[in-house]
């Protein structure tokens, strides 16, 4: 960081870290030599937030709201995060899902500031030097994508860069991670989708993705460069990597570096938390559930694996735990020796030893699931027949249509409640308003990883965690579900309300730190005597700092 006396008044106005806009006092303006460069009014940060909210709400289209927030963050960082913290329910959807998907589709239009570090495969051999170009030297948390599987859009190449930017924004807005600790990175290794790659406005390398060996060498160098530049305690979150690469990299790095994949592990955290709440509402137990997944990619396998760990924690053996979990992909039931094949090693863990079943409806008739989870990015996959079958076999069917963006969601909330006659406990992956059906109001839960990863990241970097074990994600999941109240359950809300996201992240961070020290995963010594105070001390202060040196303030008193 900068020494206070090194920053001139004009530099403060032009630097997002120090700019306070109209919150500079008259005294500060005179001493810094910026008196007259601002209008005479002096507003505190709370008044500025309300003014920004008015401007934000006056904007008509979603993409313009996204660019407004990006511009605000580039101009005045503390005001940006104060706005998000104060009015997250209104603003978060426009820096994260679902609008971030729209930003990826219009990446050339929304790019205005160097908010992401781009490292291309042509930089292979000197990635460390590219990392050194990032202006902040003390980076502790990185979110990185290669654009290989952006939401439900598939391969977007370099145009997936808004994803890591959105994620690190939530590190700070929800988790309290100091923004200069955060680095969003886009690894540009090419793009296999010709309509994206050949677009005249495409900003990335106009080449196809490399063979696996070349790709792995590039990512290996990247991970080694991160450690060389920022140290072994720097956390790396992989995001929206293609399925095959994502599982391979997670397996390769999970015990070597402090790293995790939010699409795989983060999805499991929040889905399991919502499932735990659904069981509390329906008065059932985890070991009594039968879970069918529509989709068998990163999110499905991540949820299934964490569910498997949780079931074993309830006393089930491996075979009993697996018997509760069925997966269906685009080729039908994930089963051994099915005619279509296409079984990766990661799917084999949950493959069934039985005759092949192709249709989702037939899988439901055979398995009679209590829980149906959609993570397939196939709009309409939960048809009327599917939903009616779930209602036929269950008093309170649990249905999660988690795919993002909303255009890729398996079914709408209205369809779910109508075709289950209001019986279901429903959740979706994007924000959704409450729904009226048959004279009753139903809360629609957003099962999104934003409940989990900000607190996990904050806890991990606070204690300098060596690596993240599966138990860390169980700790986070149990923390989220424990914050649901009886009032939430009465509204059939499966997760805490969005206005509790910051407190949820704080509790997760504290519990992650506590677990890390108990399990000898924390590198930071000595162990703190007061974990809550320890975490709170490291969190970002959303209020402006004085622009006048302390000694001068004391002298004037």
Coordinates of C-alpha atoms in Angstrom, one line a residue, residues 66-546:
X66 CA -23.8 -3.7 -15.0
X67 CA -21.6 -1.1 -16.6
X68 CA -22.7 1.5 -14.1
X69 CA -21.5 -0.7 -11.3
X70 CA -18.2 -1.4 -13.0
X71 CA -17.6 2.3 -13.6
X72 CA -18.5 3.1 -9.9
X73 CA -16.0 0.5 -8.7
X74 CA -13.3 1.9 -11.0
X75 CA -13.9 5.4 -9.6
X76 CA -14.6 5.0 -5.9
X77 CA -13.9 1.5 -4.5
X78 CA -15.3 2.0 -1.0
X79 CA -18.5 3.6 -2.2
X80 CA -19.0 0.7 -4.6
X81 CA -18.7 -1.9 -1.9
X82 CA -20.7 0.2 0.6
X83 CA -23.5 0.3 -2.0
X84 CA -23.4 -3.5 -2.4
X85 CA -23.3 -4.1 1.3
X86 CA -26.2 -1.7 1.9
X87 CA -28.4 -2.7 -1.0
X88 CA -27.2 -6.1 -2.0
X89 CA -30.7 -7.3 -2.8
X90 CA -31.0 -4.7 -5.5
X91 CA -27.5 -4.6 -6.8
X92 CA -25.9 -8.0 -6.5
X93 CA -27.8 -9.5 -9.4
X94 CA -26.1 -6.9 -11.6
X95 CA -22.5 -7.6 -10.7
X96 CA -23.1 -11.4 -10.4
X97 CA -25.7 -13.9 -11.6
X98 CA -27.7 -13.5 -13.7
X99 CA -26.4 -10.3 -15.3
X100 CA -22.8 -11.5 -15.4
X101 CA -23.9 -14.0 -18.1
X102 CA -25.2 -11.1 -20.2
X103 CA -21.9 -9.3 -19.7
X104 CA -20.1 -12.4 -21.1
X105 CA -22.3 -12.4 -24.2
X106 CA -21.5 -8.7 -24.6
X107 CA -17.9 -8.8 -23.4
X108 CA -16.5 -6.5 -26.1
X109 CA -19.0 -3.8 -25.3
X110 CA -18.6 -3.8 -21.5
X111 CA -14.8 -3.9 -21.3
X112 CA -13.7 -0.4 -20.3
X113 CA -11.1 -0.8 -17.5
X114 CA -8.2 -3.2 -16.8
X115 CA -10.2 -5.0 -14.1
X116 CA -8.9 -8.5 -15.0
X117 CA -5.4 -9.8 -15.7
X118 CA -5.3 -11.6 -19.0
X119 CA -2.6 -14.3 -19.4
X120 CA -2.5 -16.0 -22.8
X121 CA -1.0 -19.3 -23.7
X122 CA 1.4 -17.3 -25.9
X123 CA 2.8 -16.0 -22.6
X124 CA 4.0 -19.5 -21.7
X125 CA 7.5 -19.3 -20.4
X126 CA 7.2 -15.9 -18.8
X127 CA 3.8 -16.0 -16.9
X128 CA 5.6 -14.8 -13.7
X129 CA 6.5 -11.6 -15.5
X130 CA 2.9 -11.0 -16.5
X131 CA 1.8 -11.5 -12.9
X132 CA 4.3 -8.8 -11.9
X133 CA 2.4 -6.3 -14.1
X134 CA -0.6 -6.5 -11.7
X135 CA -0.3 -3.3 -9.7
X136 CA -1.0 -4.8 -6.3
X137 CA 1.9 -6.9 -4.9
X138 CA 0.1 -8.4 -1.9
X139 CA -2.4 -10.8 -3.6
X140 CA -3.9 -13.5 -1.3
X141 CA -6.9 -14.7 -3.3
X142 CA -7.1 -15.4 -7.0
X143 CA -10.2 -16.4 -9.1
X144 CA -9.2 -17.8 -12.5
X145 CA -11.1 -19.0 -15.5
X146 CA -10.2 -20.2 -18.9
X147 CA -13.7 -19.5 -20.2
X148 CA -14.2 -23.1 -21.1
X149 CA -17.7 -23.5 -19.6
X150 CA -19.3 -20.2 -18.9
X151 CA -22.6 -20.7 -17.1
X152 CA -24.9 -22.4 -19.6
X153 CA -23.3 -20.9 -22.7
X154 CA -20.3 -23.3 -23.0
X155 CA -17.0 -22.2 -24.4
X156 CA -16.7 -18.4 -24.4
X157 CA -12.9 -18.2 -24.4
X158 CA -11.5 -14.8 -23.3
X159 CA -15.1 -13.4 -23.2
X160 CA -15.6 -15.3 -19.9
X161 CA -13.5 -12.6 -18.1
X162 CA -16.5 -11.0 -16.3
X163 CA -16.9 -14.3 -14.3
X164 CA -13.7 -14.0 -12.2
X165 CA -14.3 -10.2 -11.8
X166 CA -17.8 -10.9 -10.4
X167 CA -16.5 -13.6 -8.0
X168 CA -13.7 -11.4 -6.5
X169 CA -16.2 -8.6 -6.1
X170 CA -18.2 -10.9 -3.8
X171 CA -15.1 -11.9 -1.9
X172 CA -15.1 -8.3 -0.7
X173 CA -18.8 -7.4 -0.8
X174 CA -19.9 -10.4 1.2
X175 CA -16.8 -12.0 2.7
X176 CA -15.0 -8.8 3.7
X177 CA -11.7 -9.7 1.9
X178 CA -9.7 -6.5 1.3
X179 CA -10.0 -5.7 -2.4
X180 CA -6.3 -5.2 -3.0
X181 CA -5.8 -8.8 -1.9
X182 CA -8.0 -10.1 -4.8
X183 CA -6.9 -10.8 -8.3
X184 CA -9.3 -11.9 -11.1
X185 CA -7.5 -13.7 -14.0
X186 CA -8.6 -15.0 -17.4
X187 CA -6.3 -17.6 -18.9
X188 CA -6.8 -17.3 -22.7
X189 CA -5.9 -20.6 -24.2
X190 CA -8.2 -20.1 -27.3
X191 CA -11.8 -21.0 -27.9
X192 CA -13.3 -24.0 -29.7
X193 CA -16.6 -22.4 -30.4
X194 CA -16.2 -20.9 -33.9
X195 CA -19.1 -18.4 -33.7
X196 CA -17.4 -16.9 -30.6
X197 CA -13.8 -17.1 -31.9
X198 CA -14.5 -15.8 -35.4
X199 CA -16.7 -12.8 -34.2
X200 CA -14.9 -9.7 -35.5
X201 CA -15.3 -8.2 -32.0
X202 CA -13.8 -11.2 -30.2
X203 CA -11.0 -9.9 -28.0
X204 CA -9.2 -13.2 -27.3
X205 CA -6.7 -15.3 -29.2
X206 CA -8.3 -16.5 -32.5
X207 CA -7.2 -20.1 -32.2
X208 CA -8.6 -23.4 -31.0
X209 CA -7.7 -24.8 -27.6
X210 CA -4.4 -26.7 -27.3
X211 CA -3.9 -30.4 -26.8
X212 CA -4.2 -31.6 -23.2
X213 CA -0.4 -31.9 -22.6
X214 CA 0.3 -28.3 -23.7
X215 CA -2.7 -27.0 -21.7
X216 CA -1.5 -28.8 -18.6
X217 CA 2.1 -27.5 -19.0
X218 CA 0.6 -23.9 -19.2
X219 CA -1.6 -24.3 -16.1
X220 CA 1.3 -25.9 -14.2
X221 CA 3.5 -22.9 -15.0
X222 CA 0.7 -20.6 -13.9
X223 CA 0.3 -22.3 -10.5
X224 CA 4.1 -22.3 -9.9
X225 CA 4.2 -18.6 -10.9
X226 CA 1.5 -17.8 -8.4
X227 CA 3.4 -19.4 -5.6
X228 CA 6.7 -17.7 -6.7
X229 CA 5.0 -14.2 -6.9
X230 CA 2.5 -14.3 -4.0
X231 CA 3.7 -17.2 -1.8
X232 CA 2.2 -20.7 -1.0
X233 CA -0.6 -19.1 1.1
X234 CA -2.3 -17.5 -1.9
X235 CA -5.6 -19.2 -2.5
X236 CA -6.6 -20.0 -6.1
X237 CA -10.3 -20.6 -7.0
X238 CA -10.9 -22.2 -10.4
X239 CA -14.1 -21.1 -12.0
X240 CA -16.0 -22.1 -15.2
X241 CA -13.3 -24.4 -16.5
X242 CA -14.4 -27.1 -19.0
X243 CA -15.7 -30.3 -17.3
X244 CA -12.8 -32.6 -18.2
X245 CA -10.1 -30.0 -17.4
X246 CA -11.9 -29.0 -14.1
X247 CA -11.9 -32.4 -12.5
X248 CA -8.4 -33.2 -13.7
X249 CA -7.0 -30.0 -12.3
X250 CA -8.8 -30.3 -9.0
X251 CA -7.5 -33.9 -8.5
X252 CA -4.0 -32.7 -9.5
X253 CA -3.8 -29.6 -7.3
X254 CA -6.2 -30.0 -4.3
X255 CA -3.5 -31.3 -1.9
X256 CA -0.5 -29.5 -3.4
X257 CA -1.9 -25.9 -3.3
X258 CA -4.6 -23.9 -1.5
X259 CA -7.2 -24.3 -4.2
X260 CA -10.8 -25.3 -4.9
X261 CA -13.2 -25.3 -7.8
X262 CA -16.4 -23.4 -7.0
X263 CA -18.5 -25.1 -9.8
X264 CA -17.7 -28.5 -8.2
X265 CA -17.2 -27.9 -4.5
X266 CA -19.0 -24.6 -4.0
X267 CA -22.2 -25.9 -5.6
X268 CA -22.2 -28.8 -3.2
X269 CA -22.0 -26.5 -0.2
X270 CA -25.1 -24.6 -0.9
X271 CA -27.2 -27.4 -2.4
X272 CA -26.5 -29.5 0.7
X273 CA -27.4 -26.6 3.0
X274 CA -30.7 -26.1 1.1
X275 CA -31.4 -29.9 1.2
X276 CA -30.8 -29.9 5.0
X277 CA -33.3 -27.1 5.5
X278 CA -35.8 -28.9 3.2
X279 CA -35.5 -32.0 5.5
X280 CA -36.2 -29.8 8.5
X281 CA -39.3 -28.5 6.9
X282 CA -40.5 -31.9 5.8
X283 CA -39.4 -33.6 9.0
X284 CA -37.3 -36.2 7.2
X285 CA -33.7 -37.4 7.5
X286 CA -30.8 -37.2 5.1
X287 CA -30.3 -41.0 5.0
X288 CA -33.9 -41.4 3.9
X289 CA -33.5 -39.2 0.8
X290 CA -33.2 -40.5 -2.8
X291 CA -31.6 -37.9 -5.0
X292 CA -31.8 -37.9 -8.8
X293 CA -29.7 -35.4 -10.7
X294 CA -30.6 -34.1 -14.2
X295 CA -27.1 -33.4 -15.4
X296 CA -23.8 -35.1 -14.6
X297 CA -21.2 -32.3 -15.0
X298 CA -19.2 -30.3 -12.5
X299 CA -22.1 -29.1 -10.4
X300 CA -23.9 -32.4 -10.3
X301 CA -20.8 -34.4 -9.4
X302 CA -19.7 -31.8 -6.9
X303 CA -23.0 -31.9 -5.1
X304 CA -23.2 -35.7 -5.3
X305 CA -19.7 -36.1 -3.8
X306 CA -20.4 -33.8 -0.9
X307 CA -23.7 -35.5 -0.4
X308 CA -21.9 -38.8 -0.4
X309 CA -19.5 -37.5 2.3
X310 CA -22.5 -36.3 4.4
X311 CA -24.3 -39.6 4.1
X312 CA -21.3 -41.4 5.3
X313 CA -21.2 -39.0 8.2
X314 CA -24.7 -40.2 9.1
X315 CA -23.4 -43.8 9.4
X316 CA -24.0 -45.2 6.0
X317 CA -21.3 -47.3 4.3
X318 CA -20.0 -46.5 0.8
X319 CA -22.5 -48.8 -1.0
X320 CA -25.5 -47.5 1.0
X321 CA -24.5 -43.9 0.5
X322 CA -24.1 -44.4 -3.3
X323 CA -27.4 -46.2 -3.5
X324 CA -29.1 -42.9 -2.6
X325 CA -27.7 -41.1 -5.6
X326 CA -28.6 -41.4 -9.2
X327 CA -27.3 -39.3 -12.1
X328 CA -28.8 -38.8 -15.6
X329 CA -26.9 -36.9 -18.3
X330 CA -27.7 -36.2 -22.0
X331 CA -27.3 -39.9 -22.8
X332 CA -29.7 -41.1 -20.1
X333 CA -29.1 -42.8 -16.8
X334 CA -25.4 -43.0 -15.8
X335 CA -25.0 -46.8 -15.9
X336 CA -22.3 -49.3 -16.7
X337 CA -22.2 -50.6 -20.2
X338 CA -24.9 -48.3 -21.5
X339 CA -25.0 -48.4 -25.3
X340 CA -24.1 -44.7 -25.7
X341 CA -21.0 -45.0 -23.5
X342 CA -19.6 -41.5 -22.6
X343 CA -18.7 -42.4 -19.0
X344 CA -15.8 -40.5 -17.6
X345 CA -13.9 -41.7 -14.6
X346 CA -15.6 -39.1 -12.5
X347 CA -19.1 -40.4 -13.4
X348 CA -18.2 -44.0 -12.8
X349 CA -18.3 -43.4 -9.0
X350 CA -22.1 -43.1 -9.2
X351 CA -22.8 -45.4 -12.2
X352 CA -25.6 -47.9 -11.7
X353 CA -25.2 -51.6 -12.3
X354 CA -28.6 -52.0 -14.1
X355 CA -30.3 -51.8 -17.5
X356 CA -30.0 -48.5 -19.2
X357 CA -32.9 -46.0 -18.8
X358 CA -33.0 -43.1 -21.3
X359 CA -35.9 -40.7 -20.3
X360 CA -36.0 -38.6 -17.1
X361 CA -39.6 -39.6 -16.5
X362 CA -38.7 -43.3 -16.6
X363 CA -35.8 -42.7 -14.2
X364 CA -38.3 -41.1 -11.8
X365 CA -40.7 -44.0 -12.1
X366 CA -37.9 -46.5 -11.4
X367 CA -36.0 -44.7 -8.6
X368 CA -39.0 -42.7 -7.1
X369 CA -36.7 -39.9 -5.9
X370 CA -37.5 -37.6 -3.0
X371 CA -35.2 -35.0 -4.4
X372 CA -34.7 -33.8 -8.0
X373 CA -31.8 -31.6 -8.8
X374 CA -31.4 -29.9 -12.2
X375 CA -27.9 -28.8 -13.2
X376 CA -28.0 -29.6 -16.9
X377 CA -28.5 -26.1 -18.4
X378 CA -31.4 -27.6 -20.4
X379 CA -34.4 -25.3 -20.4
X380 CA -37.7 -27.2 -19.9
X381 CA -36.0 -30.4 -18.8
X382 CA -38.5 -30.6 -15.8
X383 CA -41.6 -31.0 -17.9
X384 CA -45.2 -31.2 -16.6
X385 CA -45.0 -35.0 -16.6
X386 CA -41.7 -34.9 -14.6
X387 CA -43.1 -32.5 -12.0
X388 CA -46.4 -34.4 -11.7
X389 CA -44.5 -37.6 -11.1
X390 CA -42.5 -36.0 -8.3
X391 CA -45.8 -34.9 -6.7
X392 CA -47.3 -38.4 -7.1
X393 CA -44.5 -40.2 -5.3
X394 CA -43.8 -37.6 -2.5
X395 CA -45.8 -35.6 0.0
X396 CA -43.3 -32.8 -0.2
X397 CA -41.1 -33.3 -3.3
X398 CA -37.8 -31.3 -3.2
X399 CA -37.0 -29.8 -6.6
X400 CA -34.0 -27.7 -7.3
X401 CA -33.7 -26.1 -10.8
X402 CA -30.3 -24.7 -10.4
X403 CA -29.0 -24.0 -13.9
X404 CA -27.9 -20.4 -14.7
X405 CA -28.8 -18.1 -16.4
X406 CA -32.6 -18.2 -16.1
X407 CA -33.0 -19.0 -19.8
X408 CA -31.2 -22.3 -19.2
X409 CA -33.2 -23.2 -16.0
X410 CA -34.9 -26.7 -16.0
X411 CA -38.2 -25.1 -15.0
X412 CA -39.7 -22.0 -13.7
X413 CA -41.0 -21.5 -10.1
X414 CA -44.5 -21.0 -11.5
X415 CA -44.4 -24.3 -13.4
X416 CA -43.0 -26.2 -10.4
X417 CA -45.7 -25.0 -8.0
X418 CA -48.5 -25.4 -10.6
X419 CA -47.7 -28.9 -11.6
X420 CA -47.0 -30.2 -8.1
X421 CA -50.2 -28.4 -6.9
X422 CA -48.1 -26.3 -4.4
X423 CA -46.6 -29.3 -2.7
X424 CA -43.0 -28.9 -3.7
X425 CA -40.1 -27.3 -1.8
X426 CA -38.5 -25.4 -4.7
X427 CA -35.3 -23.6 -5.3
X428 CA -33.6 -22.1 -8.4
X429 CA -30.2 -20.8 -9.2
X430 CA -31.0 -17.2 -9.9
X431 CA -32.9 -14.5 -7.9
X432 CA -36.6 -15.0 -8.2
X433 CA -39.5 -13.0 -6.6
X434 CA -42.1 -14.6 -4.3
X435 CA -44.8 -16.5 -6.2
X436 CA -48.6 -16.6 -5.6
X437 CA -50.3 -19.9 -6.2
X438 CA -53.9 -20.8 -5.2
X439 CA -54.1 -17.9 -2.9
X440 CA -50.8 -18.7 -1.1
X441 CA -47.5 -16.9 -1.3
X442 CA -44.4 -19.1 -1.8
X443 CA -40.9 -18.0 -1.2
X444 CA -38.5 -19.0 -4.0
X445 CA -35.0 -19.8 -2.7
X446 CA -31.9 -19.0 -4.7
X447 CA -29.5 -21.9 -4.4
X448 CA -26.4 -20.2 -5.5
X449 CA -22.8 -20.6 -4.4
X450 CA -22.6 -16.9 -3.3
X451 CA -23.8 -18.2 0.0
X452 CA -20.6 -20.3 0.4
X453 CA -17.5 -19.2 -1.4
X454 CA -17.0 -15.7 0.0
X455 CA -16.8 -17.0 3.6
X456 CA -14.7 -20.0 2.6
X457 CA -12.2 -17.6 0.9
X458 CA -12.1 -15.2 3.8
X459 CA -11.5 -18.0 6.3
X460 CA -8.9 -19.7 4.2
X461 CA -6.7 -16.6 3.7
X462 CA -7.2 -15.4 7.3
X463 CA -5.5 -18.5 8.6
X464 CA -3.2 -19.2 5.6
X465 CA -4.8 -22.6 5.0
X466 CA -2.5 -25.2 3.4
X467 CA -5.3 -27.0 1.4
X468 CA -9.0 -27.4 1.5
X469 CA -10.3 -30.8 2.6
X470 CA -13.9 -32.1 1.9
X471 CA -14.6 -31.4 5.6
X472 CA -14.1 -27.7 5.0
X473 CA -17.0 -27.7 2.6
X474 CA -19.2 -29.6 5.1
X475 CA -18.4 -27.0 7.7
X476 CA -19.5 -24.3 5.4
X477 CA -22.7 -26.1 4.4
X478 CA -23.7 -26.8 8.0
X479 CA -23.0 -23.2 8.9
X480 CA -25.4 -21.9 6.2
X481 CA -28.2 -24.2 7.2
X482 CA -27.8 -23.4 10.9
X483 CA -28.6 -19.8 10.2
X484 CA -32.1 -20.6 8.9
X485 CA -34.8 -19.6 11.5
X486 CA -38.2 -20.9 12.2
X487 CA -39.6 -17.9 10.3
X488 CA -37.6 -19.0 7.3
X489 CA -39.0 -22.5 7.5
X490 CA -42.6 -21.2 7.8
X491 CA -42.1 -19.3 4.5
X492 CA -40.5 -22.6 3.1
X493 CA -37.3 -20.7 2.6
X494 CA -34.4 -23.2 2.4
X495 CA -31.6 -20.7 2.9
X496 CA -31.1 -17.5 5.0
X497 CA -32.4 -14.4 3.3
X498 CA -30.1 -12.5 1.0
X499 CA -29.8 -9.6 3.5
X500 CA -27.9 -12.1 5.8
X501 CA -25.3 -13.0 3.2
X502 CA -22.5 -10.9 4.9
X503 CA -23.2 -12.4 8.4
X504 CA -23.4 -15.8 6.7
X505 CA -20.0 -15.3 5.2
X506 CA -18.5 -14.2 8.5
X507 CA -19.8 -17.2 10.4
X508 CA -18.4 -19.5 7.7
X509 CA -15.1 -17.8 7.8
X510 CA -14.9 -18.2 11.6
X511 CA -15.9 -21.8 11.5
X512 CA -13.4 -22.5 8.7
X513 CA -10.6 -20.9 10.7
X514 CA -11.6 -22.9 13.8
X515 CA -11.6 -26.1 11.9
X516 CA -8.3 -25.3 10.1
X517 CA -6.5 -24.9 13.4
X518 CA -8.1 -28.0 15.0
X519 CA -7.0 -30.0 11.9
X520 CA -3.5 -28.6 11.6
X521 CA -4.3 -27.0 8.2
X522 CA -3.5 -23.4 9.3
X523 CA -0.1 -22.1 8.5
X524 CA -0.5 -18.8 10.3
X525 CA 0.9 -19.0 13.9
X526 CA 0.2 -18.7 16.7
X527 CA -3.4 -19.8 16.9
X528 CA -5.6 -16.9 17.8
X529 CA -7.3 -16.9 21.2
X530 CA -10.4 -15.1 19.9
X531 CA -11.2 -16.4 16.4
X532 CA -14.1 -14.0 15.8
X533 CA -12.0 -11.0 16.7
X534 CA -9.1 -12.4 14.6
X535 CA -11.3 -12.7 11.5
X536 CA -13.0 -9.4 12.1
X537 CA -9.7 -7.6 12.4
X538 CA -8.7 -8.7 8.9
X539 CA -11.9 -7.6 7.2
X540 CA -12.3 -4.7 4.8
X541 CA -13.5 -1.4 6.4
X542 CA -16.3 0.0 4.3
X543 CA -16.0 3.5 5.7
X544 CA -13.8 6.2 4.4
X545 CA -10.4 6.9 6.1
X546 CA -9.3 10.4 6.9

